[in-house]
Amino acid sequence: MSERNIAIIGAGYVGLVAAACFAKKHNVVCVDIDEGKVELINNAKAPFYEPGLDELIKSGIKSGKLRATNDINGALESAEFIFISVGTPSKDNGEIDLSYVKSAAHDIGKALRKYAVVVQRSTVVPGTTRNVVKKIIEEQSGRKAGKDFGIAFVPEFLREGNAVHDFMEPDRVVIGADDDRVTDNLLELYRDFYPKMPDSTLVTMSIESAELVKYASNLFLATKISFANEVAELAEKIPNVDIVDVMRGVGLDKRIGPSYLGAGAGFGGSCFPKDLNAIVHFARKIDVPPFITEAVLKRNRRQIERIVSFVVDQLGKLDDKRIAVLGLSFKPGTSDTRESPALKIINELMRLGAKDIIACDPKAVDEAKRVFGESIKYTEDPFEAIKNADCAVVVTDWDEFKNISPDDFAGLMRNPLVIDGRRIYQPEKFEGKVKLICVGRYIQR
Ligand code: NAD
C-alpha cells in the first residue's frame, strides 16, 4: 500500500500516539485546538510522558511525515482518513459530555471538500457516531454520508504507559461500519499497517456494536479489578490469607486469566471511571438497570476509604504527622493524574486533618501541582519522601518504589510504618523492621 494522508483531530493520548505510530509509514497531520501542544509537537516533543513516544515524534518530524496544526481547513485538504480523537469527559451527573466531539464534527463538516473516511475513535455511547457525528458533518458540509464521505467507529484499546506498544501490536482491531467502501478502505489500511495480524483478530461489525465493544471491554476489566478488591477485603479478615496468593490461584484458570486481578487502591485514569459512569447513565436512559456497573464503581470508591482508614487506624490523629504518599499518577508509566486514586487519598487525608503531606512521583509532580498547589509538598525522590515520615502509603506501583528496602524505610522514617496499597513489597522481608499493612493480607487487630 502506498503512503496515505491521514488527519487526526485531537492530539491527546489516543490521537498523538496514533499519529506518531502511523507516521512511520503514512503522512499524518494532527489537528489540536491547544496551541501549546501544536508547538511542542512541531518542536519534536511529546506534551505528556508516554514511553517511546518522544522518539517516535522526533523521527516523524525529522522525516516530514508528522506535523501538527490548529488549522483544520489546511489539514483536511488532502486527507483520505480523518480520525476523531478528542476527549469525551463526564458531565457532573456522570453522563458523557459530547461537546468536544460535536465541535470536532462541526469543524470537519465545515472543512470537508472531498471524499474521506471519517473514523470516530473517541469512546462514545452507542448511537453517537451515527446520530450525532454523521449528522453534524452532513449538516455542515451539505454532503451525504455513504456517497460523499464515509463514517466509521473504530474503538481504541491502548493502555496509557504501554500506549505505543499497544498501538503497534494490538490484540485486535474492531471496525464498525455499515458501508462496504468504508469497511474495505479501513481493512486495507489496517491489514497493510499490521501485516502479521491474523484476519481473525481484524473484525468488522455495525457501528453501534463497535461502540458497545469499547464500553463492554472497559466494564469487564474494571469488574475484574473490583472483584479482586472485594475478595481482598475478605482476605484482610481471615488469618493466614493473602490476596496475592489467592488471585494467583484464581488467575491460572484459563477461563479467567491473571490480568487485572491486582488488589489495591482501585482503578482511576481517564477511561474506566468516566466510561462506567457513562454506561450507568446510558443504561438508565434506555431503561436497563446497570446493576454490575454500579457495584463496580461503589467497590472502587470503597478502596479509597479503606486505604485512608489503614492510615487513620495506625496513626490516630493526623494533624501532627508527616505522611509520604508514594505515587500521584493513576498508574506507573504515565504522568496522567486524571481520576487518580492518589489524588483522592490525599484529598481525604487533608479533609481528616493531615497538614504535612509529601507526595512523590517520578513523572506526575507537575500535574499534581496544578491540583494541590502549595497545600502539600512534592518530590521525585522516594528517599527524600520517606525521610522523617510517620507513614508511607504506596498508591502507584512505580518500579522506583519497589527499590526501597525495609532497611531504607527503617533508617529514614521517623516512625517505620508502610501501607502497601499496591502489593509491591514482600511482607516477610519487613518483619521485625517495619510495620507493614497490606491491602488484601490478614490484618491483626
Ligand atoms: P486527551 O484529553 O488526552 O486529548 C484530547 C485532545 O483533543 C486534547 O489535546 C484537546 O485539546 C483536543 N481537542 C478537543 N477538542 C478539539 C477540537 N474540536 N479540535 C481539535 N482538537 C480538539 O484525551 P485522550 O485521553 O486522548 O482520550 C480521547 C478519547 O479516547 C476519549 O474518548 C477517551 O475515552 C478515549 N480513549 C482514551 C484512552 C486513554 O488511555 N487515554 C484509551 C482508549 C480510549
Coordinates of C-alpha atoms and ligand atoms in Angstrom, one line a residue:
M1 CA 0.0 0.0 0.0
S2 CA 1.3 3.5 -0.8
E3 CA 1.5 6.2 1.7
R4 CA -1.9 7.6 2.7
N5 CA -2.8 11.0 4.0
I6 CA -4.3 10.9 7.5
A7 CA -5.6 13.8 9.6
I8 CA -6.1 13.2 13.3
I9 CA -8.3 15.6 15.2
G10 CA -7.2 15.8 18.9
A11 CA -3.6 15.2 19.8
G12 CA -4.0 13.7 23.2
Y13 CA -3.0 10.3 24.4
V14 CA -5.1 8.5 21.8
G15 CA -4.6 10.9 18.9
L16 CA -0.9 11.7 19.2
V17 CA 0.1 8.1 19.8
A18 CA -1.8 7.0 16.7
A19 CA -0.4 9.9 14.7
A20 CA 3.2 9.2 15.8
C21 CA 2.8 5.5 15.0
F22 CA 1.0 5.9 11.7
A23 CA 3.8 8.4 10.7
K24 CA 6.2 5.5 10.5
K25 CA 4.6 4.9 7.1
H26 CA 1.9 7.5 6.3
N27 CA 1.7 11.2 6.1
V28 CA 0.0 12.4 9.2
V29 CA -1.2 15.8 10.4
C30 CA -2.5 16.3 13.9
V31 CA -5.1 19.0 14.5
D32 CA -5.5 20.4 18.0
I33 CA -7.1 23.5 19.4
D34 CA -4.4 23.7 22.1
E35 CA -1.7 25.9 20.5
G36 CA 0.9 24.9 23.1
K37 CA 0.5 21.2 22.2
V38 CA 0.8 22.0 18.5
E39 CA 4.0 23.9 19.1
L40 CA 5.5 21.2 21.3
I41 CA 4.8 18.5 18.7
N42 CA 6.2 20.6 15.8
N43 CA 9.3 21.1 18.0
A44 CA 9.5 17.2 18.2
K45 CA 8.5 17.0 21.8
A46 CA 5.7 15.0 23.4
P47 CA 3.3 17.1 25.5
F48 CA 3.0 14.3 28.1
Y49 CA 5.0 11.3 29.2
E50 CA 4.4 8.0 27.4
P51 CA 7.3 5.5 26.9
G52 CA 8.7 5.6 23.4
L53 CA 6.5 8.5 22.2
D54 CA 9.2 11.2 22.2
E55 CA 11.4 9.2 19.9
L56 CA 8.6 8.4 17.5
I57 CA 7.6 12.1 17.4
K58 CA 11.2 13.1 16.8
S59 CA 11.6 10.7 13.9
G60 CA 8.2 11.6 12.4
I61 CA 9.0 15.4 12.5
K62 CA 12.5 14.7 11.0
S63 CA 11.2 12.5 8.2
G64 CA 8.5 15.2 7.5
K65 CA 5.7 12.6 7.8
L66 CA 4.3 14.1 11.0
R67 CA 3.2 17.6 11.7
A68 CA 0.7 19.4 13.9
T69 CA -1.5 22.4 13.2
N70 CA -4.6 24.2 14.6
D71 CA -5.8 24.9 11.0
I72 CA -8.3 22.2 10.3
N73 CA -9.0 23.5 6.8
G74 CA -5.5 23.1 5.6
A75 CA -5.2 19.7 7.4
L76 CA -8.2 18.2 5.6
E77 CA -7.3 19.4 2.1
S78 CA -5.7 16.1 1.1
A79 CA -6.8 13.8 4.0
E80 CA -8.1 10.4 2.9
F81 CA -8.8 9.3 6.5
I82 CA -9.9 11.7 9.3
F83 CA -9.7 10.3 12.8
I84 CA -11.6 12.0 15.7
S85 CA -9.7 11.5 19.0
V86 CA -10.9 14.4 21.1
G87 CA -11.9 13.9 24.8
T88 CA -15.3 12.6 25.9
P89 CA -15.3 13.5 29.7
S90 CA -18.1 13.1 32.1
K91 CA -20.7 15.8 33.0
D92 CA -21.4 16.4 36.7
N93 CA -24.2 13.8 36.5
G94 CA -22.0 11.1 35.0
E95 CA -23.4 11.5 31.5
I96 CA -21.0 11.6 28.6
D97 CA -20.0 15.1 27.6
L98 CA -20.1 15.2 23.8
S99 CA -19.2 18.8 23.4
Y100 CA -15.7 18.2 22.0
V101 CA -16.9 15.5 19.7
K102 CA -19.7 17.8 18.4
S103 CA -17.3 20.7 17.9
A104 CA -14.8 18.4 16.0
A105 CA -17.6 17.1 13.8
H106 CA -18.8 20.6 13.1
D107 CA -15.2 21.7 12.1
I108 CA -14.8 18.6 9.9
G109 CA -18.1 19.3 8.2
K110 CA -17.1 22.9 7.5
A111 CA -13.7 21.9 6.1
L112 CA -14.7 18.8 4.1
R113 CA -14.2 19.3 0.4
K114 CA -13.7 15.8 -1.0
Y115 CA -14.4 12.2 -0.1
A116 CA -12.7 11.0 3.1
V117 CA -13.4 8.3 5.6
V118 CA -14.2 9.9 9.0
V119 CA -13.3 7.5 11.8
Q120 CA -14.7 8.2 15.2
R121 CA -12.1 6.9 17.8
S122 CA -13.2 8.8 20.9
T123 CA -15.2 6.5 23.2
V124 CA -18.9 7.3 22.8
V125 CA -22.2 5.7 23.8
P126 CA -23.9 3.6 21.1
G127 CA -25.7 5.7 18.5
T128 CA -23.4 8.7 18.8
T129 CA -21.3 8.1 15.7
R130 CA -24.4 7.8 13.5
N131 CA -26.9 10.2 15.2
V132 CA -24.5 12.9 16.3
V133 CA -21.2 12.8 14.4
K134 CA -22.5 11.8 11.0
K135 CA -25.5 14.1 11.3
I136 CA -23.4 17.2 12.1
I137 CA -21.0 16.5 9.3
E138 CA -23.8 16.1 6.8
E139 CA -25.5 19.4 8.1
Q140 CA -22.3 21.4 8.0
S141 CA -20.9 20.1 4.7
G142 CA -24.1 19.6 2.7
R143 CA -22.6 16.2 1.8
K144 CA -24.2 12.8 2.2
A145 CA -22.6 10.0 4.2
G146 CA -22.1 6.9 2.2
K147 CA -21.7 8.9 -1.0
D148 CA -19.6 12.0 -0.3
F149 CA -17.8 10.8 2.8
G150 CA -17.5 7.6 4.8
I151 CA -18.2 7.2 8.5
A152 CA -17.0 4.5 10.9
F153 CA -16.3 3.8 14.6
V154 CA -13.0 2.1 15.5
P155 CA -12.6 1.8 19.2
E156 CA -9.1 2.4 20.8
F157 CA -8.0 -0.1 23.4
L158 CA -4.5 1.2 24.2
R159 CA -3.3 1.4 27.8
E160 CA -1.5 4.5 29.0
G161 CA 2.0 3.6 29.9
N162 CA 2.0 1.0 27.2
A163 CA 0.3 3.1 24.5
V164 CA 2.9 2.9 21.8
H165 CA 3.3 -0.9 22.2
D166 CA -0.4 -1.4 22.3
F167 CA -0.9 0.7 19.1
M168 CA 1.9 -1.2 17.3
E169 CA 0.8 -4.6 18.4
P170 CA -2.9 -4.6 19.1
D171 CA -4.8 -7.7 20.3
R172 CA -7.5 -6.9 17.8
V173 CA -8.8 -4.1 15.6
V174 CA -12.6 -3.7 15.6
I175 CA -14.1 -1.8 12.6
G176 CA -17.6 -0.6 13.0
A177 CA -19.1 0.5 9.6
D178 CA -22.1 -0.3 7.5
D179 CA -20.9 0.7 4.1
D180 CA -18.6 -1.6 2.1
R181 CA -16.4 1.2 0.7
V182 CA -15.6 2.3 4.2
T183 CA -15.0 -1.2 5.5
D184 CA -12.7 -2.1 2.6
N185 CA -10.7 1.2 3.0
L186 CA -10.2 0.6 6.7
L187 CA -9.4 -3.1 6.2
E188 CA -6.8 -2.2 3.7
L189 CA -5.3 0.5 5.9
Y190 CA -5.1 -1.8 8.9
R191 CA -4.0 -5.0 7.1
D192 CA -1.2 -3.1 5.5
F193 CA -0.1 -1.5 8.8
Y194 CA -0.3 -4.8 10.7
P195 CA 0.9 -7.3 8.1
K196 CA 1.3 -10.1 10.7
M197 CA -2.1 -9.6 12.2
P198 CA -4.3 -12.7 11.7
D199 CA -7.6 -12.0 9.9
S200 CA -9.5 -13.5 12.8
T201 CA -8.4 -10.5 15.0
L202 CA -9.4 -7.9 12.5
V203 CA -13.2 -7.8 13.0
T204 CA -16.0 -5.9 11.3
M205 CA -19.4 -5.2 12.7
S206 CA -22.1 -2.5 12.8
I207 CA -21.1 1.0 14.1
E208 CA -23.2 0.6 17.2
S209 CA -21.8 -2.9 18.1
A210 CA -18.3 -1.5 17.8
E211 CA -19.3 1.4 20.1
L212 CA -20.6 -1.1 22.7
V213 CA -17.5 -3.3 22.4
K214 CA -15.4 -0.5 23.8
Y215 CA -17.7 0.1 26.8
A216 CA -18.2 -3.6 27.4
S217 CA -14.4 -4.2 27.4
N218 CA -13.8 -1.5 29.9
L219 CA -16.6 -2.6 32.1
F220 CA -15.2 -6.2 32.1
L221 CA -11.7 -5.1 33.0
A222 CA -12.9 -2.7 35.8
T223 CA -15.1 -5.6 37.1
K224 CA -12.1 -7.8 37.4
I225 CA -10.3 -5.2 39.5
S226 CA -13.3 -4.6 41.7
F227 CA -13.8 -8.3 42.1
A228 CA -10.2 -8.7 43.3
N229 CA -10.7 -5.8 45.7
E230 CA -13.8 -7.3 47.2
V231 CA -12.0 -10.6 47.8
A232 CA -9.1 -8.6 49.2
E233 CA -11.3 -7.2 51.9
L234 CA -12.4 -10.7 52.8
A235 CA -8.7 -11.7 52.9
E236 CA -7.9 -9.0 55.4
K237 CA -10.3 -10.5 57.9
I238 CA -9.1 -14.2 57.6
P239 CA -5.9 -15.3 59.4
N240 CA -3.2 -16.5 57.1
V241 CA -4.8 -15.3 53.9
D242 CA -3.0 -13.2 51.3
I243 CA -4.8 -11.9 48.2
V244 CA -1.7 -12.2 46.0
D245 CA -1.7 -16.0 46.5
V246 CA -5.5 -16.2 46.2
M247 CA -5.5 -14.3 42.8
R248 CA -2.6 -16.3 41.5
G249 CA -4.7 -19.4 42.2
V250 CA -7.8 -17.8 40.6
G251 CA -6.0 -16.3 37.6
L252 CA -4.4 -19.6 36.5
D253 CA -7.8 -20.7 35.4
K254 CA -7.7 -20.1 31.6
R255 CA -11.3 -19.1 31.7
I256 CA -10.4 -16.2 34.0
G257 CA -6.8 -15.2 33.2
P258 CA -4.3 -13.5 35.5
S259 CA -4.5 -9.9 34.3
Y260 CA -6.5 -7.1 36.1
L261 CA -6.7 -9.2 39.3
G262 CA -4.4 -7.0 41.3
A263 CA -6.0 -5.8 44.5
G264 CA -5.1 -2.3 45.6
A265 CA -6.2 1.3 45.7
G266 CA -8.6 0.9 42.9
F267 CA -8.8 2.0 39.3
G268 CA -8.5 5.6 38.0
G269 CA -7.4 7.3 34.9
S270 CA -9.3 9.0 32.1
C271 CA -11.3 5.9 31.0
F272 CA -12.6 3.4 33.5
P273 CA -14.4 5.8 35.9
K274 CA -15.9 8.0 33.2
D275 CA -16.8 5.2 30.9
L276 CA -18.6 3.3 33.7
N277 CA -20.4 6.4 34.7
A278 CA -21.4 6.9 31.1
I279 CA -22.7 3.3 31.0
V280 CA -24.8 3.9 34.1
H281 CA -26.4 7.0 32.6
F282 CA -26.9 5.4 29.2
A283 CA -28.4 2.2 30.6
R284 CA -30.9 4.1 32.7
K285 CA -31.9 6.2 29.7
I286 CA -32.8 3.1 27.8
D287 CA -34.5 1.5 30.8
V288 CA -31.9 -1.1 31.7
P289 CA -30.8 -1.4 35.4
P290 CA -27.0 -1.1 35.5
F291 CA -26.5 -3.5 38.5
I292 CA -22.9 -4.6 37.8
T293 CA -21.6 -1.3 36.7
E294 CA -22.9 0.5 39.8
A295 CA -21.5 -2.2 42.1
V296 CA -18.1 -2.0 40.4
L297 CA -18.0 1.8 40.9
K298 CA -19.1 1.5 44.5
R299 CA -16.4 -1.0 45.3
N300 CA -13.9 1.2 43.7
R301 CA -14.8 4.2 45.8
R302 CA -14.6 2.0 48.9
Q303 CA -10.9 1.2 48.2
I304 CA -10.0 4.9 48.7
E305 CA -11.8 4.8 52.1
R306 CA -10.1 1.6 53.1
I307 CA -6.5 2.8 52.3
V308 CA -7.3 6.0 54.3
S309 CA -8.7 4.0 57.1
F310 CA -5.5 2.0 57.3
V311 CA -3.6 5.2 57.8
V312 CA -6.0 6.6 60.4
D313 CA -6.2 3.3 62.3
Q314 CA -2.4 3.3 62.7
L315 CA -1.7 7.0 63.3
G316 CA -4.8 8.2 65.1
K317 CA -4.7 12.0 64.8
L318 CA -3.2 13.1 61.5
D319 CA -2.5 16.8 62.1
D320 CA 0.9 16.4 63.7
K321 CA 2.1 13.5 61.4
R322 CA 4.1 13.6 58.2
I323 CA 2.6 11.3 55.6
A324 CA 4.5 10.3 52.5
V325 CA 2.2 9.4 49.6
L326 CA 4.2 7.3 47.1
G327 CA 2.6 7.8 43.7
L328 CA 0.5 10.5 42.1
S329 CA -0.2 9.2 38.5
F330 CA -3.1 6.8 38.2
K331 CA -0.7 4.0 37.3
P332 CA 3.0 3.6 36.6
G333 CA 4.4 4.6 33.2
T334 CA 2.4 7.8 32.8
S335 CA 2.2 11.4 34.0
D336 CA -1.6 11.3 33.8
T337 CA -3.3 12.0 37.2
R338 CA -6.9 12.1 35.9
E339 CA -9.1 10.3 38.5
S340 CA -6.0 9.0 40.1
P341 CA -6.7 7.2 43.5
A342 CA -3.6 9.1 44.8
L343 CA -5.3 12.5 44.5
K344 CA -8.5 11.2 46.1
I345 CA -6.5 9.7 49.0
I346 CA -4.5 13.0 49.5
N347 CA -7.8 14.9 49.5
E348 CA -9.3 12.6 52.1
L349 CA -6.3 12.7 54.3
M350 CA -6.3 16.5 54.2
R351 CA -10.0 16.5 55.0
L352 CA -9.3 14.4 58.0
G353 CA -6.7 16.9 59.3
A354 CA -3.4 15.9 57.7
K355 CA -1.3 19.0 57.4
D356 CA 2.1 17.6 56.4
I357 CA 1.8 15.5 53.3
I358 CA 4.8 14.9 50.9
A359 CA 3.8 13.4 47.6
C360 CA 6.3 11.6 45.4
D361 CA 6.1 10.6 41.8
P362 CA 8.8 10.2 39.1
K363 CA 6.7 11.8 36.3
A364 CA 3.5 13.4 37.7
V365 CA 4.6 16.1 40.1
D366 CA 3.8 18.9 37.7
E367 CA 0.3 17.6 37.0
A368 CA -0.4 17.3 40.8
K369 CA 0.9 20.8 41.5
R370 CA -1.9 22.1 39.3
V371 CA -4.4 20.4 41.7
F372 CA -2.9 20.9 45.1
G373 CA -0.7 23.9 44.7
E374 CA 1.2 24.6 47.9
S375 CA -1.0 22.7 50.2
I376 CA 1.3 19.7 50.0
K377 CA 5.0 19.1 49.4
Y378 CA 6.4 17.3 46.4
T379 CA 9.5 15.3 45.4
E380 CA 10.6 13.0 42.6
D381 CA 12.9 11.2 45.0
P382 CA 11.3 8.5 47.1
F383 CA 14.1 8.5 49.7
E384 CA 13.5 12.2 50.3
A385 CA 9.8 11.5 50.6
I386 CA 10.1 8.9 53.3
K387 CA 12.7 10.9 55.3
N388 CA 11.3 11.7 58.8
A389 CA 7.8 10.5 57.7
D390 CA 5.4 8.9 60.2
C391 CA 3.7 6.8 57.5
A392 CA 4.4 6.0 53.8
V393 CA 1.5 5.0 51.7
V394 CA 2.2 3.3 48.3
V395 CA -0.6 4.3 45.9
T396 CA 1.1 3.8 42.5
D397 CA 3.3 0.8 41.7
W398 CA 6.2 2.6 40.1
D399 CA 9.5 0.5 40.0
E400 CA 11.2 3.4 41.8
F401 CA 9.2 2.5 44.9
K402 CA 9.8 -1.2 44.6
N403 CA 13.5 -0.5 45.1
I404 CA 13.1 1.0 48.6
S405 CA 14.3 -1.7 51.0
P406 CA 12.9 -2.4 54.6
D407 CA 16.2 -1.1 55.9
D408 CA 15.8 2.2 53.9
F409 CA 12.3 2.6 55.5
A410 CA 13.6 1.7 59.0
G411 CA 16.6 4.0 58.7
L412 CA 14.9 7.1 57.1
M413 CA 11.4 7.2 58.6
R414 CA 10.6 8.8 62.0
N415 CA 8.1 6.0 62.5
P416 CA 8.6 3.0 60.2
L417 CA 5.1 2.3 59.1
V418 CA 4.3 1.4 55.5
I419 CA 0.8 1.0 53.9
D420 CA 1.3 -1.1 50.8
G421 CA -1.8 -0.2 48.7
R422 CA -0.4 -1.9 45.6
R423 CA 1.2 -5.0 46.9
I424 CA 4.7 -4.2 45.7
Y425 CA 6.6 -5.5 48.8
Q426 CA 7.3 -8.9 50.2
P427 CA 5.9 -8.9 53.8
E428 CA 8.4 -11.5 55.1
K429 CA 11.3 -9.1 54.4
F430 CA 9.7 -6.4 56.5
E431 CA 9.1 -8.5 59.6
G432 CA 10.8 -7.1 62.7
K433 CA 12.0 -4.0 60.8
V434 CA 9.0 -2.0 59.6
K435 CA 5.3 -2.3 60.4
L436 CA 3.7 -3.2 57.0
I437 CA 0.0 -3.1 56.4
C438 CA -1.0 -4.6 53.1
V439 CA -4.2 -4.4 51.1
G440 CA -5.6 -8.0 50.9
R441 CA -3.5 -9.5 53.6
Y442 CA -4.7 -10.5 57.1
I443 CA -4.5 -7.6 59.4
Q444 CA -4.3 -8.4 63.1
R445 CA -6.5 -6.1 65.1
Ligands
NAD1 P1 -7.0 13.9 25.8 O1 -7.8 14.8 26.7 O2 -5.6 13.5 26.2 O3 -6.9 14.6 24.4 C1 -7.9 15.2 23.7 C2 -7.3 16.3 22.8 O4 -8.3 16.8 21.9 C3 -6.7 17.5 23.5 O5 -5.4 17.7 23.2 C4 -7.7 18.6 23.1 O6 -7.0 19.9 23.1 C5 -8.1 18.2 21.8 N1 -9.4 18.8 21.3 C6 -10.5 19.0 21.9 N2 -11.5 19.5 21.1 C7 -10.9 19.6 19.9 C8 -11.3 20.1 18.6 N3 -12.5 20.5 18.4 N4 -10.4 20.0 17.6 C9 -9.1 19.6 17.8 N5 -8.7 19.2 19.0 C10 -9.5 19.2 20.0 O7 -7.9 12.7 25.6 P2 -7.4 11.1 25.4 O8 -7.0 10.5 26.7 O9 -6.6 11.0 24.2 O10 -8.8 10.5 25.0 C11 -9.5 10.7 23.8 C12 -10.7 9.8 23.6 O11 -10.1 8.4 23.5 C13 -11.6 9.7 24.8 O12 -12.9 9.5 24.3 C14 -11.1 8.6 25.6 O13 -12.2 8.0 26.4 C15 -10.7 7.6 24.5 N6 -9.7 6.7 25.0 C16 -8.7 7.1 25.8 C17 -7.7 6.2 26.2 C18 -6.6 6.6 27.1 O14 -5.9 5.7 27.6 N7 -6.3 7.9 27.3 C19 -7.7 4.8 25.7 C20 -8.8 4.5 24.9 C21 -9.8 5.4 24.5

